[in-house]
Amino acid sequence: MNNSTKFCFSRFRTGN
């Protein structure tokens, strides 16, 4: 998993 993907995924989960 790339850093960008992890950041986006983490942000999406946190935002939801």
PDB file of C-alpha atoms in Angstrom:
ATOM      1  CA  MET A   1       0.000   0.000   0.000  1.00  0.00           C
ATOM      2  CA  ASN A   2       1.403   3.359  -1.022  1.00  0.00           C
ATOM      3  CA  ASN A   3       1.635   6.254   1.412  1.00  0.00           C
ATOM      4  CA  SER A   4      -0.856   8.272  -0.641  1.00  0.00           C
ATOM      5  CA  THR A   5      -3.321   5.403  -0.711  1.00  0.00           C
ATOM      6  CA  LYS A   6      -2.964   4.789   3.005  1.00  0.00           C
ATOM      7  CA  PHE A   7      -3.414   8.477   3.773  1.00  0.00           C
ATOM      8  CA  CYS A   8      -6.491   8.739   1.557  1.00  0.00           C
ATOM      9  CA  PHE A   9      -7.953   5.515   2.941  1.00  0.00           C
ATOM     10  CA  SER A  10      -7.289   6.538   6.544  1.00  0.00           C
ATOM     11  CA  ARG A  11      -8.780   9.978   5.941  1.00  0.00           C
ATOM     12  CA  PHE A  12     -11.838   8.457   4.286  1.00  0.00           C
ATOM     13  CA  ARG A  13     -12.410   6.077   7.198  1.00  0.00           C
ATOM     14  CA  THR A  14     -11.892   8.824   9.745  1.00  0.00           C
ATOM     15  CA  GLY A  15     -14.126  11.245   7.841  1.00  0.00           C
ATOM     16  CA  ASN A  16     -16.927   8.708   7.628  1.00  0.00           C
TER      17      ASN A  16
END
